[in-house]
Amino acid sequence: FGAGKERNLGAEELAEAPRTHFSDPDVCKLALCGLSPLELLRGTKSVSDVYRVLGPEYRLRAPDAAERAEWAGLSQRDRDSYGYEHELREVLERLVAECDRRIARGHERMERVTQALPWTPEEVAEREDLERREEEALVLAQALGEAGDVDGAQEAVLRAEGTQRLQRDLERKHCPEASEEVCEISGLLVSVEEIAKGQDLAGRQYKGWKRIREKLEELREQNPPPASRRSNSRGGYRERERDHRGGYR
């Protein structure tokens, strides 16, 4: 009997506990609408972009299953009245703008790194000499080959290849090749080696920024309106959000 009474008391206490709602001020409305940039990029270098947009004190909780279900059960018209999807779009627009600025800075850096250096008269003369020696070695290789001197022809070919390598070294000195490339999705500088192996597509930051850009495109097509519901039984969303964490505008 005692155990049953305890169970009954637990049920009564549960019934008396205040119900949460997706519009409560401590619920992350970004996550409610399907994407939390903070959760996607937490623990990466890109999280600084998120905090610049949301504010350093952003500490809202993810909605629970019941809150998500209640939100999902609304008609699109009712969801539009809250303006949450409109605000998610605004956040993502600012985030992507931050990332695009980083991409532009990365390209500027790569241009400086790979900028061609001027040739000195001595280097021009060296390049011309190498080109001449290469041509002479190839002509000699052809002549020796036609004369049946296979060993001599091979030796001449090796000399031509050696001068070619010297020319490439000289060219690289004046037109350096970048060891990194700018990722057009995340703005990160990724090594050429990682790109060749496909490792640049496997990182959390690439996947996170890709999801952010995809969601933004969805919202641009949807074009959700600003909030028309300025207040409800729990208070206006914008006012409560500002009280909770200072806002992200």
Short mmCIF file of C-alpha atoms in Angstrom, two decimals:
data_model
loop_
_atom_site.label_atom_id
_atom_site.label_comp_id
_atom_site.label_asym_id
_atom_site.label_seq_id
_atom_site.Cartn_x
_atom_site.Cartn_y
_atom_site.Cartn_z
CA PHE A 1 0.00 0.00 0.00
CA GLY A 2 2.83 2.36 0.88
CA ALA A 3 4.51 1.84 -2.48
CA GLY A 4 1.23 2.49 -4.28
CA LYS A 5 0.70 5.65 -2.32
CA GLU A 6 4.16 6.86 -3.32
CA ARG A 7 3.35 6.16 -6.96
CA ASN A 8 0.12 8.11 -6.62
CA LEU A 9 1.89 11.02 -5.04
CA GLY A 10 4.44 11.01 -7.87
CA ALA A 11 1.67 11.14 -10.44
CA GLU A 12 -0.04 14.00 -8.60
CA GLU A 13 3.20 15.95 -8.38
CA LEU A 14 3.79 15.33 -12.07
CA ALA A 15 0.31 16.55 -12.91
CA GLU A 16 0.83 19.69 -10.87
CA ALA A 17 4.24 20.44 -12.47
CA PRO A 18 4.06 23.38 -14.90
CA ARG A 19 4.02 22.28 -18.53
CA THR A 20 6.71 23.59 -20.80
CA HIS A 21 5.91 25.11 -24.18
CA PHE A 22 8.03 25.66 -27.26
CA SER A 23 7.58 29.42 -26.85
CA ASP A 24 9.16 29.41 -23.37
CA PRO A 25 12.07 31.87 -23.14
CA ASP A 26 14.67 29.19 -22.40
CA VAL A 27 13.89 27.17 -25.56
CA CYS A 28 16.21 27.60 -28.55
CA LYS A 29 13.90 28.63 -31.39
CA LEU A 30 16.65 27.97 -33.95
CA ALA A 31 16.79 24.31 -32.95
CA LEU A 32 12.99 24.24 -32.88
CA CYS A 33 13.00 25.26 -36.56
CA GLY A 34 15.40 22.50 -37.47
CA LEU A 35 18.92 23.88 -37.17
CA SER A 36 21.08 25.07 -34.30
CA PRO A 37 24.35 26.55 -35.65
CA LEU A 38 25.80 26.37 -32.16
CA GLU A 39 25.23 22.62 -31.92
CA LEU A 40 26.58 22.07 -35.44
CA LEU A 41 29.81 23.99 -34.88
CA ARG A 42 30.38 23.69 -31.14
CA GLY A 43 33.98 22.68 -30.41
CA THR A 44 35.30 23.94 -33.76
CA LYS A 45 37.08 27.16 -34.73
CA SER A 46 33.92 28.27 -36.52
CA VAL A 47 31.99 28.53 -33.25
CA SER A 48 33.43 32.04 -32.85
CA ASP A 49 31.37 33.06 -35.90
CA VAL A 50 28.25 31.70 -34.21
CA TYR A 51 28.88 33.61 -30.98
CA ARG A 52 29.54 36.81 -32.93
CA VAL A 53 26.04 36.52 -34.36
CA LEU A 54 24.12 35.04 -31.42
CA GLY A 55 26.07 36.77 -28.67
CA PRO A 56 28.56 35.25 -26.21
CA GLU A 57 25.85 34.63 -23.58
CA TYR A 58 23.66 32.44 -25.78
CA ARG A 59 22.68 29.56 -23.49
CA LEU A 60 19.24 28.36 -24.59
CA ARG A 61 18.26 24.70 -24.32
CA ALA A 62 17.21 22.44 -27.15
CA PRO A 63 13.44 21.80 -27.30
CA ASP A 64 12.31 18.47 -25.91
CA ALA A 65 10.34 15.88 -27.87
CA ALA A 66 6.95 17.18 -26.71
CA GLU A 67 7.81 20.76 -27.65
CA ARG A 68 9.06 19.65 -31.07
CA ALA A 69 5.90 17.62 -31.64
CA GLU A 70 3.69 20.56 -30.65
CA TRP A 71 5.56 22.84 -33.05
CA ALA A 72 5.44 20.28 -35.86
CA GLY A 73 1.70 19.91 -35.35
CA LEU A 74 1.04 23.56 -36.15
CA SER A 75 -0.06 24.66 -39.59
CA GLN A 76 2.46 26.69 -41.58
CA ARG A 77 0.28 29.74 -41.06
CA ASP A 78 0.45 29.32 -37.28
CA ARG A 79 4.20 28.74 -37.38
CA ASP A 80 4.62 31.87 -39.47
CA SER A 81 2.79 33.87 -36.82
CA TYR A 82 5.59 33.20 -34.31
CA GLY A 83 8.28 34.43 -36.71
CA TYR A 84 10.82 31.84 -35.56
CA GLU A 85 11.70 30.67 -39.07
CA HIS A 86 12.11 34.28 -40.16
CA GLU A 87 14.56 34.85 -37.32
CA LEU A 88 16.43 31.64 -38.16
CA ARG A 89 16.86 32.95 -41.70
CA GLU A 90 18.21 36.26 -40.37
CA VAL A 91 20.72 34.41 -38.19
CA LEU A 92 21.86 32.18 -41.06
CA GLU A 93 22.16 35.14 -43.43
CA ARG A 94 24.53 36.82 -40.98
CA LEU A 95 26.48 33.62 -40.38
CA VAL A 96 26.97 32.95 -44.09
CA ALA A 97 28.01 36.57 -44.62
CA GLU A 98 30.68 36.08 -41.91
CA CYS A 99 31.87 32.91 -43.62
CA ASP A 100 31.90 34.51 -47.08
CA ARG A 101 34.08 37.33 -45.76
CA ARG A 102 36.51 34.71 -44.44
CA ILE A 103 36.50 33.04 -47.86
CA ALA A 104 37.34 36.36 -49.53
CA ARG A 105 40.19 36.96 -47.06
CA GLY A 106 41.48 33.46 -47.75
CA HIS A 107 41.58 34.09 -51.49
CA GLU A 108 43.44 37.36 -50.93
CA ARG A 109 46.00 35.51 -48.81
CA MET A 110 46.44 32.81 -51.45
CA GLU A 111 46.97 35.45 -54.11
CA ARG A 112 49.75 37.00 -52.04
CA VAL A 113 51.37 33.61 -51.38
CA THR A 114 51.29 32.58 -55.04
CA GLN A 115 52.10 35.99 -56.50
CA ALA A 116 54.65 35.72 -59.31
CA LEU A 117 58.07 37.21 -58.54
CA PRO A 118 59.95 39.32 -61.12
CA TRP A 119 62.75 37.68 -63.09
CA THR A 120 66.26 39.09 -62.87
CA PRO A 121 68.33 39.35 -66.09
CA GLU A 122 70.55 36.54 -64.78
CA GLU A 123 67.55 34.26 -64.24
CA VAL A 124 66.16 35.03 -67.69
CA ALA A 125 69.54 34.08 -69.17
CA GLU A 126 69.60 30.88 -67.09
CA ARG A 127 66.10 29.91 -68.29
CA GLU A 128 67.05 30.51 -71.92
CA ASP A 129 70.22 28.44 -71.48
CA LEU A 130 68.24 25.56 -69.97
CA GLU A 131 65.74 25.67 -72.83
CA ARG A 132 68.59 25.61 -75.35
CA ARG A 133 70.32 22.68 -73.65
CA GLU A 134 67.06 20.74 -73.48
CA GLU A 135 66.42 21.24 -77.19
CA GLU A 136 69.98 20.22 -78.09
CA ALA A 137 69.72 17.05 -75.96
CA LEU A 138 66.43 16.04 -77.62
CA VAL A 139 67.84 16.63 -81.13
CA LEU A 140 70.90 14.56 -80.22
CA ALA A 141 68.73 11.77 -78.79
CA GLN A 142 66.75 11.60 -82.03
CA ALA A 143 69.90 11.50 -84.15
CA LEU A 144 71.55 8.80 -82.04
CA GLY A 145 68.37 6.75 -82.06
CA GLU A 146 68.18 6.91 -85.84
CA ALA A 147 71.86 5.86 -86.01
CA GLY A 148 71.12 2.85 -83.84
CA ASP A 149 72.98 4.08 -80.76
CA VAL A 150 70.31 3.18 -78.22
CA ASP A 151 72.48 3.77 -75.15
CA GLY A 152 73.62 7.17 -76.39
CA ALA A 153 70.03 8.16 -77.21
CA GLN A 154 68.84 7.18 -73.71
CA GLU A 155 71.66 9.18 -72.12
CA ALA A 156 70.72 12.24 -74.18
CA VAL A 157 67.05 11.85 -73.12
CA LEU A 158 68.12 11.74 -69.48
CA ARG A 159 70.08 14.99 -69.97
CA ALA A 160 66.98 16.60 -71.50
CA GLU A 161 64.84 15.47 -68.55
CA GLY A 162 67.41 16.85 -66.12
CA THR A 163 67.28 20.30 -67.74
CA GLN A 164 63.47 20.12 -67.66
CA ARG A 165 63.56 19.58 -63.89
CA LEU A 166 65.88 22.55 -63.48
CA GLN A 167 63.46 24.67 -65.52
CA ARG A 168 60.51 23.60 -63.37
CA ASP A 169 62.42 24.44 -60.19
CA LEU A 170 63.20 27.88 -61.60
CA GLU A 171 59.57 28.41 -62.62
CA ARG A 172 58.29 27.37 -59.17
CA LYS A 173 60.59 29.89 -57.58
CA HIS A 174 58.84 32.68 -59.47
CA CYS A 175 55.34 31.16 -59.65
CA PRO A 176 55.01 29.32 -56.32
CA GLU A 177 52.26 26.74 -56.10
CA ALA A 178 49.89 27.03 -53.16
CA SER A 179 50.09 24.21 -50.64
CA GLU A 180 46.57 25.09 -49.45
CA GLU A 181 43.25 26.01 -51.02
CA VAL A 182 40.28 27.92 -49.65
CA CYS A 183 37.20 25.79 -49.00
CA GLU A 184 34.26 27.54 -50.69
CA ILE A 185 31.84 26.09 -48.12
CA SER A 186 33.56 26.63 -44.75
CA GLY A 187 36.22 29.23 -45.59
CA LEU A 188 38.92 27.03 -44.08
CA LEU A 189 42.38 26.72 -45.62
CA VAL A 190 42.72 23.07 -46.59
CA SER A 191 45.94 21.39 -47.70
CA VAL A 192 46.15 20.21 -51.30
CA GLU A 193 47.00 16.77 -49.94
CA GLU A 194 43.77 16.60 -47.91
CA ILE A 195 41.76 17.69 -50.94
CA ALA A 196 43.36 14.97 -53.09
CA LYS A 197 42.32 12.37 -50.51
CA GLY A 198 38.81 13.81 -50.10
CA GLN A 199 39.45 14.50 -46.43
CA ASP A 200 38.26 18.10 -46.75
CA LEU A 201 34.66 16.84 -47.16
CA ALA A 202 34.72 14.74 -44.01
CA GLY A 203 35.31 17.40 -41.35
CA ARG A 204 32.69 18.72 -38.93
CA GLN A 205 33.16 22.29 -40.08
CA TYR A 206 32.63 21.45 -43.74
CA LYS A 207 29.51 19.41 -42.92
CA GLY A 208 28.21 22.07 -40.52
CA TRP A 209 28.61 24.96 -42.95
CA LYS A 210 27.18 22.87 -45.79
CA ARG A 211 24.06 22.21 -43.69
CA ILE A 212 23.82 25.90 -42.77
CA ARG A 213 24.00 26.95 -46.43
CA GLU A 214 21.45 24.33 -47.46
CA LYS A 215 19.02 25.42 -44.74
CA LEU A 216 19.45 29.04 -45.72
CA GLU A 217 18.59 28.23 -49.33
CA GLU A 218 15.46 26.42 -48.11
CA LEU A 219 14.41 29.44 -46.06
CA ARG A 220 15.12 31.86 -48.89
CA GLU A 221 12.75 29.88 -51.09
CA GLN A 222 10.18 29.64 -48.30
CA ASN A 223 10.60 33.34 -47.39
CA PRO A 224 8.92 33.10 -43.94
CA PRO A 225 7.40 36.37 -42.68
CA PRO A 226 8.32 38.24 -39.49
CA ALA A 227 6.29 37.51 -36.38
CA SER A 228 2.69 38.68 -36.41
CA ARG A 229 2.02 37.27 -32.93
CA ARG A 230 3.55 39.92 -30.68
CA SER A 231 2.51 38.33 -27.42
CA ASN A 232 0.70 35.37 -25.93
CA SER A 233 -0.05 33.92 -22.51
CA ARG A 234 3.66 33.48 -21.93
CA GLY A 235 4.77 36.86 -23.14
CA GLY A 236 6.15 38.20 -26.43
CA TYR A 237 8.94 36.15 -27.96
CA ARG A 238 11.31 38.98 -28.87
CA GLU A 239 10.97 40.65 -25.50
CA ARG A 240 11.53 37.36 -23.62
CA GLU A 241 14.53 36.45 -25.78
CA ARG A 242 16.18 39.79 -25.09
CA ASP A 243 15.56 39.44 -21.37
CA HIS A 244 17.06 35.94 -21.40
CA ARG A 245 20.30 36.52 -23.31
CA GLY A 246 20.51 40.05 -24.63
CA GLY A 247 19.24 39.26 -28.15
CA TYR A 248 21.17 38.58 -31.35
CA ARG A 249 20.28 41.62 -33.41
#
